[in-house]
């Protein structure tokens, strides 16, 4: 067989039907964003110095794309340079929440640092959060064709064992089939990432994971995103501030010396 050009050798692109679109911007209520900056302020007031801290962005299970609150778990370690978290921390905190509330991302502060973007350490933390969150926020986002080279169609009760030796995949049906197209469900999920600074700046990303249910083909990607501020009836009350102050004292664990891991960077 001859081809006029190399384009004749290209593999055909699988057909795909879009079922749903994942969030393209970070939607957050004014209450949640103000609470995040208030935590930073309380950290400075409590420990007389600015430290990095992290928390989880929370959403309603029926509308997980909107951040309605900030959850503050017990931080593993807080220093001037970075904050770290573990899968166990995420799972433990989720268990404390109402069944209607889900973790839809994470938020952390760079304190007084001039690093107004995500760092390499943040990337490691983000992978930890992504792996946990996406398993709980997944939804069908597409139907995608699974291209099978050398598919053999057989009829139930009419084929021999040696027929199974042919082809790369055998499809056995109760009636004769001349041609078959396999369309797998692609499950997609998302995870928000927000970083803030003491002087009021913020930066945000959305991380995505798509996985074919049959092929197992997985795509992980991320993009910078705009922050869309939503008004809400809820506001930080005096009681909220007192409870938040107590949470900061209990859950933030400052380390004033430079850790060995940082010294090696």
CSV table of C-alpha atoms in Angstrom, one decimal:
chain,number,residue,atom,x,y,z
A,1,UNK,CA,0.0,0.0,0.0
A,2,UNK,CA,1.3,3.5,-0.9
A,3,UNK,CA,0.5,6.8,0.7
A,4,UNK,CA,0.8,10.1,-1.1
A,5,UNK,CA,1.9,11.8,2.1
A,6,UNK,CA,2.8,11.0,5.8
A,7,UNK,CA,-0.7,12.2,6.7
A,8,UNK,CA,-2.0,8.9,5.4
A,9,UNK,CA,-0.1,7.2,8.3
A,10,UNK,CA,-1.6,9.3,11.0
A,11,UNK,CA,-3.8,7.6,13.5
A,12,UNK,CA,-7.5,8.6,13.3
A,13,UNK,CA,-8.6,10.8,16.1
A,14,UNK,CA,-11.3,9.2,18.3
A,15,UNK,CA,-14.8,10.6,18.2
A,16,UNK,CA,-15.8,12.5,21.4
A,17,UNK,CA,-19.1,13.8,22.6
A,18,UNK,CA,-19.0,16.4,25.4
A,19,UNK,CA,-21.4,15.8,28.2
A,20,UNK,CA,-20.4,18.5,30.7
A,21,UNK,CA,-17.9,21.3,31.1
A,22,UNK,CA,-15.8,21.6,34.3
A,23,UNK,CA,-15.4,25.0,36.0
A,24,UNK,CA,-13.3,27.5,34.1
A,25,UNK,CA,-13.1,30.1,36.8
A,26,UNK,CA,-12.8,30.0,40.6
A,27,UNK,CA,-16.1,31.0,42.1
A,28,UNK,CA,-15.8,32.1,45.8
A,29,UNK,CA,-18.2,33.9,48.1
A,30,UNK,CA,-17.0,37.1,49.7
A,31,UNK,CA,-17.4,35.5,53.1
A,32,UNK,CA,-14.9,32.7,52.3
A,33,UNK,CA,-12.3,35.1,50.8
A,34,UNK,CA,-12.5,37.5,53.7
A,35,UNK,CA,-12.2,34.6,56.1
A,36,UNK,CA,-9.0,33.5,54.4
A,37,UNK,CA,-7.3,36.9,54.8
A,38,UNK,CA,-8.7,37.1,58.4
A,39,UNK,CA,-6.8,33.8,59.2
A,40,UNK,CA,-3.6,35.4,58.0
A,41,UNK,CA,-4.2,38.4,60.2
A,42,UNK,CA,-5.0,36.3,63.2
A,43,UNK,CA,-1.8,34.2,62.6
A,44,UNK,CA,0.3,37.4,62.7
A,45,UNK,CA,-1.5,38.6,65.8
A,46,UNK,CA,-1.1,35.3,67.7
A,47,UNK,CA,2.5,34.6,66.9
A,48,UNK,CA,3.9,38.1,66.3
A,49,UNK,CA,5.2,37.0,62.9
A,50,UNK,CA,3.9,36.0,59.5
A,51,UNK,CA,3.8,32.2,58.8
A,52,UNK,CA,2.5,30.2,55.9
A,53,UNK,CA,-0.6,28.2,56.6
A,54,UNK,CA,-3.0,26.1,54.6
A,55,UNK,CA,-6.7,25.3,54.7
A,56,UNK,CA,-9.3,23.7,52.4
A,57,UNK,CA,-11.8,25.4,50.2
A,58,UNK,CA,-15.3,24.0,50.9
A,59,UNK,CA,-18.4,23.7,48.7
A,60,UNK,CA,-21.9,22.3,48.8
A,61,UNK,CA,-22.2,18.7,47.5
A,62,UNK,CA,-25.0,19.8,45.2
A,63,UNK,CA,-23.0,22.8,43.9
A,64,UNK,CA,-19.3,21.9,44.4
A,65,UNK,CA,-18.0,24.5,41.9
A,66,UNK,CA,-18.6,27.4,44.4
A,67,UNK,CA,-16.3,27.9,47.4
A,68,UNK,CA,-18.6,28.8,50.3
A,69,UNK,CA,-16.2,28.5,53.2
A,70,UNK,CA,-12.7,27.9,54.3
A,71,UNK,CA,-11.8,25.0,56.6
A,72,UNK,CA,-8.7,25.2,58.8
A,73,UNK,CA,-7.3,21.7,59.6
A,74,UNK,CA,-4.5,21.1,62.1
A,75,UNK,CA,-1.5,22.1,60.0
A,76,UNK,CA,1.4,19.6,59.9
A,77,UNK,CA,4.1,22.2,60.0
A,78,UNK,CA,4.1,26.0,59.6
A,79,UNK,CA,7.3,28.0,58.9
A,80,UNK,CA,8.2,31.2,57.3
A,81,UNK,CA,9.0,29.4,54.1
A,82,UNK,CA,6.4,26.7,53.5
A,83,UNK,CA,3.5,24.7,54.8
A,84,UNK,CA,3.1,21.0,54.2
A,85,UNK,CA,0.1,18.6,54.2
A,86,UNK,CA,-0.6,14.8,53.9
A,87,UNK,CA,-3.4,12.7,52.5
A,88,UNK,CA,-4.2,11.6,56.1
A,89,UNK,CA,-4.7,15.2,57.0
A,90,UNK,CA,-7.2,15.7,54.2
A,91,UNK,CA,-9.2,12.5,55.0
A,92,UNK,CA,-9.3,13.3,58.7
A,93,UNK,CA,-10.6,16.8,58.1
A,94,UNK,CA,-13.3,15.6,55.6
A,95,UNK,CA,-14.6,13.2,58.3
A,96,UNK,CA,-15.3,16.3,60.5
A,97,UNK,CA,-17.5,17.9,57.9
A,98,UNK,CA,-21.2,17.6,57.3
A,99,UNK,CA,-22.1,15.0,54.6
A,100,UNK,CA,-23.4,18.0,52.5
A,101,UNK,CA,-20.0,19.7,52.6
A,102,UNK,CA,-17.2,18.7,50.3
A,103,UNK,CA,-13.5,19.7,50.0
A,104,UNK,CA,-13.2,21.2,46.5
A,105,UNK,CA,-9.6,22.5,46.8
A,106,UNK,CA,-7.0,24.1,49.0
A,107,UNK,CA,-5.9,27.6,49.9
A,108,UNK,CA,-2.7,28.7,51.5
A,109,UNK,CA,-0.9,31.8,52.5
A,110,UNK,CA,2.6,32.9,51.5
A,111,UNK,CA,2.5,35.3,54.4
A,112,UNK,CA,4.8,38.3,53.9
A,113,UNK,CA,6.9,36.5,51.3
A,114,UNK,CA,7.3,38.3,47.9
A,115,UNK,CA,6.6,35.0,46.1
A,116,UNK,CA,3.3,36.0,44.5
A,117,UNK,CA,2.8,32.7,42.7
A,118,UNK,CA,2.7,29.0,43.3
A,119,UNK,CA,6.1,27.5,44.4
A,120,UNK,CA,7.6,24.1,43.7
A,121,UNK,CA,6.6,23.0,47.3
A,122,UNK,CA,3.1,24.1,46.5
A,123,UNK,CA,3.1,21.9,43.4
A,124,UNK,CA,3.9,18.9,45.6
A,125,UNK,CA,1.0,19.8,48.0
A,126,UNK,CA,-1.3,20.3,45.1
A,127,UNK,CA,-0.8,16.8,43.8
A,128,UNK,CA,-1.7,15.5,47.2
A,129,UNK,CA,-4.9,17.5,47.3
A,130,UNK,CA,-5.8,16.7,43.7
A,131,UNK,CA,-5.5,12.9,44.2
A,132,UNK,CA,-7.9,13.1,47.1
A,133,UNK,CA,-10.4,15.6,46.0
A,134,UNK,CA,-10.9,14.4,42.4
A,135,UNK,CA,-12.1,11.0,43.4
A,136,UNK,CA,-15.0,12.7,45.2
A,137,UNK,CA,-15.9,15.3,42.7
A,138,UNK,CA,-15.8,13.2,39.5
A,139,UNK,CA,-18.6,13.4,37.0
A,140,UNK,CA,-19.2,12.2,33.4
A,141,UNK,CA,-17.8,14.8,31.1
A,142,UNK,CA,-17.6,13.0,27.8
A,143,UNK,CA,-18.2,9.9,25.7
A,144,UNK,CA,-15.0,9.0,23.8
A,145,UNK,CA,-14.5,6.4,21.2
A,146,UNK,CA,-12.1,3.7,22.1
A,147,UNK,CA,-10.2,2.8,18.8
A,148,UNK,CA,-9.4,-0.9,18.7
A,149,UNK,CA,-7.1,-2.1,15.9
A,150,UNK,CA,-7.9,-5.6,14.8
A,151,UNK,CA,-11.3,-6.0,16.6
A,152,UNK,CA,-12.8,-9.4,16.0
A,153,UNK,CA,-16.6,-9.8,16.4
A,154,UNK,CA,-17.8,-13.3,17.3
A,155,UNK,CA,-21.3,-14.8,17.9
A,156,UNK,CA,-22.1,-16.5,21.2
A,157,UNK,CA,-22.3,-20.2,20.8
A,158,UNK,CA,-21.0,-20.2,17.3
A,159,UNK,CA,-17.3,-19.5,17.8
A,160,UNK,CA,-14.5,-21.9,18.6
A,161,UNK,CA,-11.7,-21.4,21.2
A,162,UNK,CA,-9.2,-21.0,18.4
A,163,UNK,CA,-11.2,-18.0,17.2
A,164,UNK,CA,-10.3,-16.2,20.4
A,165,UNK,CA,-6.6,-16.3,19.3
A,166,UNK,CA,-7.4,-13.9,16.5
A,167,UNK,CA,-7.3,-10.1,16.8
A,168,UNK,CA,-6.3,-7.8,19.6
A,169,UNK,CA,-9.8,-7.7,21.2
A,170,UNK,CA,-12.7,-10.2,20.8
A,171,UNK,CA,-16.3,-8.9,21.1
A,172,UNK,CA,-18.8,-11.7,21.6
A,173,UNK,CA,-22.5,-10.9,20.9
A,174,UNK,CA,-25.7,-12.8,20.8
A,175,UNK,CA,-26.4,-11.8,17.2
A,176,UNK,CA,-24.0,-11.3,14.3
A,177,UNK,CA,-22.4,-7.9,14.2
A,178,UNK,CA,-20.4,-6.6,11.2
A,179,UNK,CA,-19.1,-3.4,12.9
A,180,UNK,CA,-18.9,-2.1,16.4
A,181,UNK,CA,-18.0,1.3,17.9
A,182,UNK,CA,-17.0,1.4,21.6
A,183,UNK,CA,-17.7,4.7,23.4
A,184,UNK,CA,-16.3,4.9,26.9
A,185,UNK,CA,-17.4,7.3,29.6
A,186,UNK,CA,-14.8,9.8,30.5
A,187,UNK,CA,-15.0,11.0,34.1
A,188,UNK,CA,-13.6,14.4,34.9
A,189,UNK,CA,-12.9,16.2,38.1
A,190,UNK,CA,-11.4,19.4,39.3
A,191,UNK,CA,-9.6,20.9,42.2
A,192,UNK,CA,-9.1,24.6,43.1
A,193,UNK,CA,-5.8,26.0,44.3
A,194,UNK,CA,-5.6,29.5,45.8
A,195,UNK,CA,-2.6,31.3,47.2
A,196,UNK,CA,-2.8,34.6,49.1
A,197,UNK,CA,-0.4,37.1,50.6
A,198,UNK,CA,-0.6,39.4,53.7
A,199,UNK,CA,-0.8,42.5,51.6
A,200,UNK,CA,-4.0,41.4,49.9
A,201,UNK,CA,-2.9,39.7,46.7
A,202,UNK,CA,-4.2,36.4,45.5
A,203,UNK,CA,-3.5,33.9,42.7
A,204,UNK,CA,-5.5,30.9,41.7
A,205,UNK,CA,-5.4,27.8,39.5
A,206,UNK,CA,-7.8,25.0,38.6
A,207,UNK,CA,-6.4,21.5,38.3
A,208,UNK,CA,-8.2,18.8,36.3
A,209,UNK,CA,-8.1,15.1,36.0
A,210,UNK,CA,-9.9,13.2,33.2
A,211,UNK,CA,-10.0,9.4,33.1
A,212,UNK,CA,-11.5,6.9,30.6
A,213,UNK,CA,-13.5,4.3,32.5
A,214,UNK,CA,-12.6,1.5,30.0
A,215,UNK,CA,-9.2,2.5,28.6
A,216,UNK,CA,-7.9,4.0,31.9
A,217,UNK,CA,-6.4,6.8,29.8
A,218,UNK,CA,-5.8,9.7,32.3
A,219,UNK,CA,-5.0,13.3,31.5
A,220,UNK,CA,-4.0,15.7,34.3
A,221,UNK,CA,-3.7,19.4,33.5
A,222,UNK,CA,-4.0,22.8,35.1
A,223,UNK,CA,-4.6,26.4,34.2
A,224,UNK,CA,-4.5,29.8,35.7
A,225,UNK,CA,-8.0,31.0,36.4
A,226,UNK,CA,-9.8,34.2,37.2
A,227,UNK,CA,-11.4,34.6,40.6
A,228,UNK,CA,-15.1,35.4,40.5
A,229,UNK,CA,-16.4,36.9,43.8
A,230,UNK,CA,-19.9,36.1,44.7
A,231,UNK,CA,-22.0,38.0,47.3
A,232,UNK,CA,-23.5,35.9,50.1
A,233,UNK,CA,-25.8,36.6,53.0
A,234,UNK,CA,-23.3,35.2,55.4
A,235,UNK,CA,-20.8,37.5,57.1
A,236,UNK,CA,-18.1,37.0,59.8
A,237,UNK,CA,-19.7,37.7,63.1
A,238,UNK,CA,-18.0,38.5,66.4
A,239,UNK,CA,-18.6,34.9,67.5
A,240,UNK,CA,-17.1,33.6,64.2
A,241,UNK,CA,-14.0,35.7,64.8
A,242,UNK,CA,-13.6,34.3,68.3
A,243,UNK,CA,-13.9,30.7,67.2
A,244,UNK,CA,-11.5,31.4,64.4
A,245,UNK,CA,-9.0,32.9,66.8
A,246,UNK,CA,-9.2,29.8,68.9
A,247,UNK,CA,-8.7,27.6,65.8
A,248,UNK,CA,-5.6,29.5,64.8
A,249,UNK,CA,-4.1,29.1,68.3
A,250,UNK,CA,-4.9,25.3,68.3
A,251,UNK,CA,-4.1,24.3,64.7
A,252,UNK,CA,-1.2,26.5,63.5
A,253,UNK,CA,2.1,25.1,64.6
A,254,UNK,CA,4.9,27.7,64.0
A,255,UNK,CA,8.5,26.6,63.7
A,256,UNK,CA,10.9,29.5,64.0
A,257,UNK,CA,14.1,27.7,63.0
A,258,UNK,CA,14.9,26.9,59.4
A,259,UNK,CA,14.2,23.2,58.7
A,260,UNK,CA,16.9,21.0,57.2
A,261,UNK,CA,14.8,20.5,54.1
A,262,UNK,CA,14.8,24.2,53.4
A,263,UNK,CA,18.5,24.5,54.1
A,264,UNK,CA,19.1,22.0,51.3
A,265,UNK,CA,17.1,23.9,48.7
